[in-house]
XYZ file of C-alpha atoms in Angstrom:
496
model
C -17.471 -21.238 -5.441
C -19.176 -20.307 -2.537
C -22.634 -17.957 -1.734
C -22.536 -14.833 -0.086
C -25.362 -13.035 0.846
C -24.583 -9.407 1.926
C -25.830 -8.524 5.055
C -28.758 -5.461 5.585
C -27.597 -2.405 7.308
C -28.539 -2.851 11.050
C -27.616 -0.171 14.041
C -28.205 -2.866 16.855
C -25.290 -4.385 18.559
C -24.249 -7.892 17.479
C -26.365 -10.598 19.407
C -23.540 -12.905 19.164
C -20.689 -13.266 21.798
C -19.490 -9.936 21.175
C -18.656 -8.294 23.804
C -17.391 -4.303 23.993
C -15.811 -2.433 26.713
C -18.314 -0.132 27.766
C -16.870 3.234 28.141
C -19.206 4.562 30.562
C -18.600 2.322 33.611
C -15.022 1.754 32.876
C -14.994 -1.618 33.145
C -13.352 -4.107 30.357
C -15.312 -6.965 29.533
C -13.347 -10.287 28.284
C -13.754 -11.560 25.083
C -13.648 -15.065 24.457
C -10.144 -15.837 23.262
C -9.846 -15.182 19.841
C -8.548 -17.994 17.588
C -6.967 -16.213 13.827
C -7.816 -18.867 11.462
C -8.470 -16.259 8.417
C -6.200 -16.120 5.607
C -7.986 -14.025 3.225
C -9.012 -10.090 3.398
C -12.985 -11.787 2.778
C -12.396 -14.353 5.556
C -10.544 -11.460 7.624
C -14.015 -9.040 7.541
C -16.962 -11.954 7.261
C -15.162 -12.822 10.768
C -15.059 -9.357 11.948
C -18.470 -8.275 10.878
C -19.919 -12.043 12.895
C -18.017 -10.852 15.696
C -18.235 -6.901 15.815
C -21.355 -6.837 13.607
C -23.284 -3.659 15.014
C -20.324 -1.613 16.092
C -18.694 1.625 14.981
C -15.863 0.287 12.446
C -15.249 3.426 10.002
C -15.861 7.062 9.254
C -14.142 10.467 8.944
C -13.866 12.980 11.327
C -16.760 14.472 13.375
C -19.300 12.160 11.428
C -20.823 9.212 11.917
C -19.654 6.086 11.343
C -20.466 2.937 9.658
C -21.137 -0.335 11.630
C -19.382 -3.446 10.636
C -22.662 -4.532 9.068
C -23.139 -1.688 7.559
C -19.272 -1.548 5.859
C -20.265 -5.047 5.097
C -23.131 -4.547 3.143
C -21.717 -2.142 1.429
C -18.478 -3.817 0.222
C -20.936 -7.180 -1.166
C -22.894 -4.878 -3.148
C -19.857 -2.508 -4.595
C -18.616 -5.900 -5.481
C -22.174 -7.494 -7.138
C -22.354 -4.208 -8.760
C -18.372 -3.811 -10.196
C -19.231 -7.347 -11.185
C -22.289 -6.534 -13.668
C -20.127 -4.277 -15.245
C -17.350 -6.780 -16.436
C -14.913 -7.044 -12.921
C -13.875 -10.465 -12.933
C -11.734 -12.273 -10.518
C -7.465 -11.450 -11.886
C -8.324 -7.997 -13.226
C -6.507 -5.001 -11.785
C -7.852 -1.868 -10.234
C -6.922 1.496 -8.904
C -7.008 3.750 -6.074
C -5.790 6.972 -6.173
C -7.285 9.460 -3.657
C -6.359 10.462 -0.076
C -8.070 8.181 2.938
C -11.492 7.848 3.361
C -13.851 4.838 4.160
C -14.890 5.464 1.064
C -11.347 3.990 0.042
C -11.553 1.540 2.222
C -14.886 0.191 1.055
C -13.886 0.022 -2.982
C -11.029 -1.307 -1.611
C -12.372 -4.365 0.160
C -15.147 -4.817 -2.697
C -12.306 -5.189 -5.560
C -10.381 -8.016 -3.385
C -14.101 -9.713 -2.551
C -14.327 -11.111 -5.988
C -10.911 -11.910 -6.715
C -9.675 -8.778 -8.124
C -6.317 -7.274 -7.393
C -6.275 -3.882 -5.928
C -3.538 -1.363 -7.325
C -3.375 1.133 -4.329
C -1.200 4.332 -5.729
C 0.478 6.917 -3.437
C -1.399 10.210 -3.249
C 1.964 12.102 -3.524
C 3.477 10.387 -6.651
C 4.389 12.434 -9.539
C 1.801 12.285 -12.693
C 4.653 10.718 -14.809
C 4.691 7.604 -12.075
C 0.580 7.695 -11.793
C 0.346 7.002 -15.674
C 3.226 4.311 -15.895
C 1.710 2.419 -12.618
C -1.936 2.589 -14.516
C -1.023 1.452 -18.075
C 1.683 -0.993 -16.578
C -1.549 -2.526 -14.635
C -3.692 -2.074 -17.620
C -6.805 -0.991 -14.870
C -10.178 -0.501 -16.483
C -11.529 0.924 -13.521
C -10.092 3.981 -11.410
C -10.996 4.967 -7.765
C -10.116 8.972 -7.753
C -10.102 11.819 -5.927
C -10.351 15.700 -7.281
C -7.243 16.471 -6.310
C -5.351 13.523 -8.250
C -7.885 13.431 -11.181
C -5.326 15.821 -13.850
C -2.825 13.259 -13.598
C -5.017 10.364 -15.714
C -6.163 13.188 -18.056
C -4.145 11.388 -20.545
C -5.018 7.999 -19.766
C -8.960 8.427 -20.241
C -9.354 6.662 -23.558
C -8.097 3.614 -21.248
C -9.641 3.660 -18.482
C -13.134 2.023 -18.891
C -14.919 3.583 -15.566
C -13.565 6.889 -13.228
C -15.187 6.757 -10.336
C -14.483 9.977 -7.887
C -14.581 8.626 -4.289
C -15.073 12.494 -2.787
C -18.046 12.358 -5.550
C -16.225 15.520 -7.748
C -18.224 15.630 -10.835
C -18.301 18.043 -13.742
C -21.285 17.577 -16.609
C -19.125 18.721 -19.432
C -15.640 18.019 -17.848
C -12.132 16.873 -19.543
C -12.982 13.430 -18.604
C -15.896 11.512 -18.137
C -16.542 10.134 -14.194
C -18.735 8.830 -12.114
C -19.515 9.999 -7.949
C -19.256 7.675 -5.245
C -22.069 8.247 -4.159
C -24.027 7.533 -7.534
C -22.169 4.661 -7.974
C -23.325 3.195 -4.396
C -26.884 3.918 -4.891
C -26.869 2.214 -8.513
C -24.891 -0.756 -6.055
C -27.408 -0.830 -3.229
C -30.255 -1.149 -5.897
C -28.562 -3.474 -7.930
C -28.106 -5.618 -5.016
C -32.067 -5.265 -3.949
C -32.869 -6.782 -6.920
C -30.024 -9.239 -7.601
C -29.113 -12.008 -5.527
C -26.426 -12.610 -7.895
C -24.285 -15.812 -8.883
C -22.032 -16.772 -5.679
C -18.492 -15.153 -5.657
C -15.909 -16.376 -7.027
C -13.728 -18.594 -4.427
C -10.491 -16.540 -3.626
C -7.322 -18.731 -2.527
C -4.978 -17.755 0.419
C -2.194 -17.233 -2.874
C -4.303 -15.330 -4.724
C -3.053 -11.861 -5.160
C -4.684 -9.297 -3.346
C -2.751 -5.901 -4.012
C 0.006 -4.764 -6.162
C 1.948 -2.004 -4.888
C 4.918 0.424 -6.061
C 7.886 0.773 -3.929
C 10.224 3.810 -4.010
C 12.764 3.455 -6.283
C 16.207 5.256 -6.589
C 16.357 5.498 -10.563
C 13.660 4.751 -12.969
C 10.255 3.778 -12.033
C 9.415 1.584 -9.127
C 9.084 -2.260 -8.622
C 5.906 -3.914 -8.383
C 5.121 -5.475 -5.119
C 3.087 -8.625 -5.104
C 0.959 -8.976 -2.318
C -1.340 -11.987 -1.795
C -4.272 -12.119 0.546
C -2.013 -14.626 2.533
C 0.380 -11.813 3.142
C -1.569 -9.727 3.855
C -3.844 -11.741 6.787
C -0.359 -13.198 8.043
C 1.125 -10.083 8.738
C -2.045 -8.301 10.469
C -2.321 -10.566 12.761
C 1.591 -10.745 14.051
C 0.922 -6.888 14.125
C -2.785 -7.677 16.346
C -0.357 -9.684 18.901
C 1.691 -6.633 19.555
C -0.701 -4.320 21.083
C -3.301 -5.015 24.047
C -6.781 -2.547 22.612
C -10.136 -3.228 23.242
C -13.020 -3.722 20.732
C -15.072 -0.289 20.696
C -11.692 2.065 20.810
C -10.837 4.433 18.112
C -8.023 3.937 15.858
C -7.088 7.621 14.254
C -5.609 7.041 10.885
C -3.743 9.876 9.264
C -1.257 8.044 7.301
C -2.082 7.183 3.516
C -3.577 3.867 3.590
C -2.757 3.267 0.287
C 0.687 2.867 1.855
C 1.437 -0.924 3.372
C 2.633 0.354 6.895
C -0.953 2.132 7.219
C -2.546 -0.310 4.953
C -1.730 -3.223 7.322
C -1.335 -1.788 10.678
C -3.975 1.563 10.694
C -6.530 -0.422 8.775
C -6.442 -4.393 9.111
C -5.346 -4.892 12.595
C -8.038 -2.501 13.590
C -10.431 -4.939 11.814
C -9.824 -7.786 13.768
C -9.608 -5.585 16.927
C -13.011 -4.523 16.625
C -12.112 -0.781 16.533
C -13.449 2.090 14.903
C -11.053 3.656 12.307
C -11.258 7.732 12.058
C -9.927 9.449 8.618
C -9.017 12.595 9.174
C -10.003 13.703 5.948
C -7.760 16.389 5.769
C -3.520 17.484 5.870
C -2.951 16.400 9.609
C -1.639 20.199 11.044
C -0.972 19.823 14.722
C -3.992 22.808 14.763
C -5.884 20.103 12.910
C -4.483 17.144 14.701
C -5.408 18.731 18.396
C -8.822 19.568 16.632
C -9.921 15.868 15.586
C -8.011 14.109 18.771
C -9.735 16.218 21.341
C -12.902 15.060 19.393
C -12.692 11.971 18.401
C -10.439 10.530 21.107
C -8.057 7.937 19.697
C -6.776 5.115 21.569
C -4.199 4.131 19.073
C -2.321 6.261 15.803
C 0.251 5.587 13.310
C 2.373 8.303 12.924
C 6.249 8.529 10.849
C 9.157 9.741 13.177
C 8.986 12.967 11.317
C 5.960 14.067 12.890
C 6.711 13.591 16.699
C 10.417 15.093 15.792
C 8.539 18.012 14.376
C 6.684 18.578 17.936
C 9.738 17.653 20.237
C 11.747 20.908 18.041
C 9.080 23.006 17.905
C 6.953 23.140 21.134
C 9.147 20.565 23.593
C 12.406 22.319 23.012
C 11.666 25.871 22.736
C 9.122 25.503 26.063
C 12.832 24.026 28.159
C 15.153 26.716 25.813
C 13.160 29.476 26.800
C 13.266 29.083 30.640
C 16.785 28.771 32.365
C 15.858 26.516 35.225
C 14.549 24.119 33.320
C 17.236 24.263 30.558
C 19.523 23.965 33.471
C 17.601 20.845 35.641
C 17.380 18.960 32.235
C 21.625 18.899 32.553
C 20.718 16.431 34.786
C 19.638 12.590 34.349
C 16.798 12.973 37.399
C 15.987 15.966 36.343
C 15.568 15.890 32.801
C 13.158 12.652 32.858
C 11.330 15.039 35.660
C 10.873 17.737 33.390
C 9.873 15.221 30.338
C 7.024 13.551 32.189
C 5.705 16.820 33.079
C 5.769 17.909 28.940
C 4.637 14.105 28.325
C 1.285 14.568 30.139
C 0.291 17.364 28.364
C 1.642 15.736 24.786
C -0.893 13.307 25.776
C -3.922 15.748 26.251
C -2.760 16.934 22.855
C -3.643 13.682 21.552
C -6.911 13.805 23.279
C -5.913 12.262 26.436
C -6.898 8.672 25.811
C -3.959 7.707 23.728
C -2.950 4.136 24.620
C -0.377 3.116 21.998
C 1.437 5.560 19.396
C 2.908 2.876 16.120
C 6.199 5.239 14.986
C 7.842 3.280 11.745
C 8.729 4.325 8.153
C 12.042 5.803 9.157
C 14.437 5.949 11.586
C 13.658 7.617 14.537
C 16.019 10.528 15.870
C 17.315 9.319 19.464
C 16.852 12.412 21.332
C 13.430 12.284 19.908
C 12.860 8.543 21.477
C 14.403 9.404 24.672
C 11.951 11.949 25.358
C 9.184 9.480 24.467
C 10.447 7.077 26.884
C 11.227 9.245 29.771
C 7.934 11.086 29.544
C 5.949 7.835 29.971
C 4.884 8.314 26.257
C 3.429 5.205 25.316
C 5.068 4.646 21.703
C 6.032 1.564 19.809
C 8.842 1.796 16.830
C 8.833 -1.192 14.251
C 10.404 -1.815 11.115
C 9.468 -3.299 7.694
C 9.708 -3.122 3.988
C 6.806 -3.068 1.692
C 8.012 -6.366 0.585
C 7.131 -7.910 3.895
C 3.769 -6.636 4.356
C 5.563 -4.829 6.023
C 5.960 -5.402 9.456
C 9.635 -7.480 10.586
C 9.848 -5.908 14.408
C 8.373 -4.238 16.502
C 7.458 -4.024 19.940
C 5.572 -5.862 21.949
C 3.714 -2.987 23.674
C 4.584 -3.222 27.568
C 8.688 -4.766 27.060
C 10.557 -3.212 29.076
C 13.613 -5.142 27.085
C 13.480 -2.940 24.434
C 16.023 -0.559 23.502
C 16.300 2.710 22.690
C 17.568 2.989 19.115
C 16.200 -0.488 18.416
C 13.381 -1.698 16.099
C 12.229 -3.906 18.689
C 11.110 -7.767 18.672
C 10.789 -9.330 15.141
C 7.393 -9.858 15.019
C 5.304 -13.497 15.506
C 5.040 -15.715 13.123
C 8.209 -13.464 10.969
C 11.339 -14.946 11.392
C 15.066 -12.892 11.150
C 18.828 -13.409 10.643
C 21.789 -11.616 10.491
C 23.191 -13.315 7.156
C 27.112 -12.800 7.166
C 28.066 -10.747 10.000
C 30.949 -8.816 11.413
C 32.881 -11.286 13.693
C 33.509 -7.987 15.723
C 30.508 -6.138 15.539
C 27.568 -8.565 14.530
C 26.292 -6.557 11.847
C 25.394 -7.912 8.568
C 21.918 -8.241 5.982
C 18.739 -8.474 7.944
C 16.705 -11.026 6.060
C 13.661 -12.224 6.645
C 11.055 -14.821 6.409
C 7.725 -15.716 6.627
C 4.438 -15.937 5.000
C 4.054 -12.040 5.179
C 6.915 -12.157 2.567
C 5.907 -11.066 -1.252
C 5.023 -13.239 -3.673
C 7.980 -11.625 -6.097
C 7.628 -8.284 -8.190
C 5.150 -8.108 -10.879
C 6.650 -9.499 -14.283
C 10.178 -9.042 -13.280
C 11.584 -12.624 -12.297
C 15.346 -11.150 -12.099
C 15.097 -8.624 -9.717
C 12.732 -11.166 -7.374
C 15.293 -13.447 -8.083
C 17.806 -10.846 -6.545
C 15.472 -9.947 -3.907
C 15.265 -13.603 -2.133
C 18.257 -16.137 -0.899
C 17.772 -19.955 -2.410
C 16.790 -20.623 0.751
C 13.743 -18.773 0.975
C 14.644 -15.660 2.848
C 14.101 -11.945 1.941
C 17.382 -10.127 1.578
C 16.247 -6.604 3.192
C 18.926 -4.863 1.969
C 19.608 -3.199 5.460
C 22.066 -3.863 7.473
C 22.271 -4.508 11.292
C 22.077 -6.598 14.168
C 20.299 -8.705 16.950
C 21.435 -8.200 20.505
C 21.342 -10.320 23.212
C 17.817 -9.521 24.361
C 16.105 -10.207 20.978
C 15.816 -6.741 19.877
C 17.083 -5.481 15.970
C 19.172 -2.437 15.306
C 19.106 -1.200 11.837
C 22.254 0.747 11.065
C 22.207 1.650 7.394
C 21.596 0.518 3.581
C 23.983 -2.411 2.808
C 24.610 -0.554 -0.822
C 25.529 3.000 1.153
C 28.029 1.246 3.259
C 31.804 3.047 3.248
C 35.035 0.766 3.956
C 37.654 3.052 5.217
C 41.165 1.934 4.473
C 41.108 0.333 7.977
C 38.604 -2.058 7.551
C 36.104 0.117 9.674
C 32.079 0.062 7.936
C 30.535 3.502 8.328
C 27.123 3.965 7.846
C 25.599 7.003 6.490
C 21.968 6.848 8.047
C 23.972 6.103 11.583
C 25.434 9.148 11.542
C 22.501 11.186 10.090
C 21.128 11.145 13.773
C 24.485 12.061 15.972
């Protein structure tokens, strides 16, 4: 066991090395190089908040934002507080609510004393909500308004609601407590407190459990240790080049891993400031917060940049029949993209350095107009099971392929397991020590889910080409044999 004494809120720049690019004289200072040696979420913000410790690290939209001391303070005394009231180190709690660094703070307070955080997807049906709670057997809930019907049911369980948008009603269904209540009671708590040290929390010890979409039934149980977790953020930090001090927009649910790990952690050890957008991300609403709030970096699924390549990139060529006829043409169609992808980027608010696109596959018409209007755009690949990231990138490789998942990742290692003498496909599998420590209480199927070698059978099916990069090319369990021999695909010919 080890003491921790939470640090007092403080607006002054660190006096350490820190060192920020200032955005004024646009200049880039060098940091000291770096050396990751964290392998726990605690270890992964104490060393942020040392390094970053009176910088902007997380907010919504249009307000102001937390400093890393600040965050940090907060998260100790959540944790002292959580603690008084019977959180020990093993026991399971929820999130359910849309992002906010309100989230993010509970969040990093249940994991600080040993507790496992059960993040739950806004979207999931109430059926899922109460089978993922009572399955966890969480005493204490993190909720929003919007998700609060769907534990009406479960309240003679649940020990402690808290509502992290601070929704309260006196004489309401169920009995909860705001945010912003419970953070003063925290704060106060930890005034008068100093508290018995925190529990020590192991690189193994679990950190989050989290539900994976299933095709029948209810979904597996991912087990996530802090390990993971760390491992996997920082393969994803060595894939981008952004400073300390830029804004990272988040509009992805964080309770998801790809957003979880790559729109919230890496941005931790970056030093950046991480912007909720607090609301449904409209392209009216998107334009809004990005001409703001400025983003340097986004996460974003393909479905989003597909939506704005049919609906404002294709109509603006369609409608004009010079351009629709120039774009026949190789020259002139990249041309004619680079002028659209300049003013895609002042839609983004014109600072946009590097654009993460995973979850899916990306439609290739989509990614050639990302590439031959300069957009500056990143596809990657993972599984929940992994942390999530596989491949992806690096940012600036001009090896990478179009219709490719990029470079498997540092530190992640990948194989082809059994391929096609002709075509090289077979299982991607993977392994690492972003790789899951099994699903929760269901040996068989983790059994299933891992070779006896160690490796995680992905269940996707592709291929590594000669210049390192992977191409996924379908579900190995969707795959058709024609009477030839041929493999066909389904989700390769979704796209043509």
């Amino acid at each position: 066991m080890h003491s921790e004494s939470p640090l007092p809120p403080d607006n002054s720049p660190s006096g350490g090395d820190s060192v920020v690019q200032d955005s004024n004289s646009g200049e880039t200072a060098q940091l000291p190089a770096v050396q990751h040696s964290f392998s726990t979420l605690n270890e992964l913000i104490d060393h942020s908040v040392q390094r970053y410790a009176g910088y902007p690290v997380i907010g919504m939209a249009f307000e102001e934002p937390l400093t890393y001391r600040q965050f940090s303070y907060r998260i100790h005394c959540l944790a002292r507080h959580m603690r008084s009231q019977g959180l020990k180190q093993g026991d399971r709690v929820a999130l359910l609510a849309e992002n906010s660094h309100n989230w993010a703070t509970a969040y990093l307070a249940v994991v600080r004393l040993g507790a496992v955080a059960v993040p739950i997807l806004p979207d999931l049906p109430e059926n899922d909500v109460r089978h993922i709670i009572c399955e966890m057997e969480c005493d204490i809930v993190f909720i929003s308004q919007k998700q609060i019907e769907k534990i009406y049911e479960l309240k003679k369980n649940i020990k402690k609601i808290i509502t992290l948008d601070d929704y309260y009603e006196e004489n309401g269904v169920i009995a909860t407590e705001p945010y912003s209540r419970f953070l003063l009671n925290a704060e106060e708590h930890c005034k008068q407190n100093e508290g018995a040290p925190f529990p020590e929390v192991k690189k193994d010890d679990l950190a989050s459990i989290l539900y994976t979409s299933g095709t029948s039934g209810f979904s597996k149980a991912v087990m996530l240790s802090h390990n993971n977790l760390c491992a996997n953020a920082i393969s994803a930090s060595k894939l981008i080049a952004i400073d300390p001090g830029k804004t990272f927009l988040s509009v992805l649910p964080i309770s998801h891993t790809y957003e979880f790990t790559v729109g919230f952690l890496l941005p931790l050890i970056k030093g950046c400031r991480i912007v909720y957008a607090g609301k449904t991300p409209t392209p009216a609403v998107l334009q809004k917060i990005c001409s703001k709030e400025k983003p340097s970096a986004m996460l974003v699924v393909p479905l989003i940049m597909e939506k704005i390549f049919k609906k404002r990139v294709i109509p603006a060529i369609e409608k004009s029949r010079v351009l629709s006829y120039v774009c026949r043409f190789s020259f002139g169609r990249k041309f004619i993209y680079r002028k659209i992808g300049k003013k895609l980027l002042q839609f983004f608010g014109n600072n946009l350095e590097v654009m993460g696109i995973g979850g899916a596959a990306i439609n290739p018409d989509v990614e050639i107009f990302l590439r031959d209007a300069g957009f500056p755009y990143l596809v990657g690949y993972g599984l929940t099971e992994s942390s999530p990231l596989i491949s992806g990138g690096p940012q600036g490789d001009k090896t990478i392929l179009i219709g490719s998942a990029g470079k498997p990742v540092p530190g992640v290692d990948v194989r082809i397991s059994n391929p096609n003498p002709e075509t090289g496909i077979g299982e991607i599998q993977a392994r690492g020590d972003n790789i899951m420590k099994g699903y929760w209480n269901d040996e068989e199927a983790t059994r299933e889910a891992m070779t006896e070698d160690g490796w995680l059978r992905t269940g996707d099916m592709g291929l590594l080409d000669g210049a390192g990069n992977l191409h996924i090319v379908g579900r190995s369990k969707s795959v058709i044999v024609l009477a030839s021999g041929e493999n066909i695909y389904p989700e390769a010919i979704e796209h043509k």
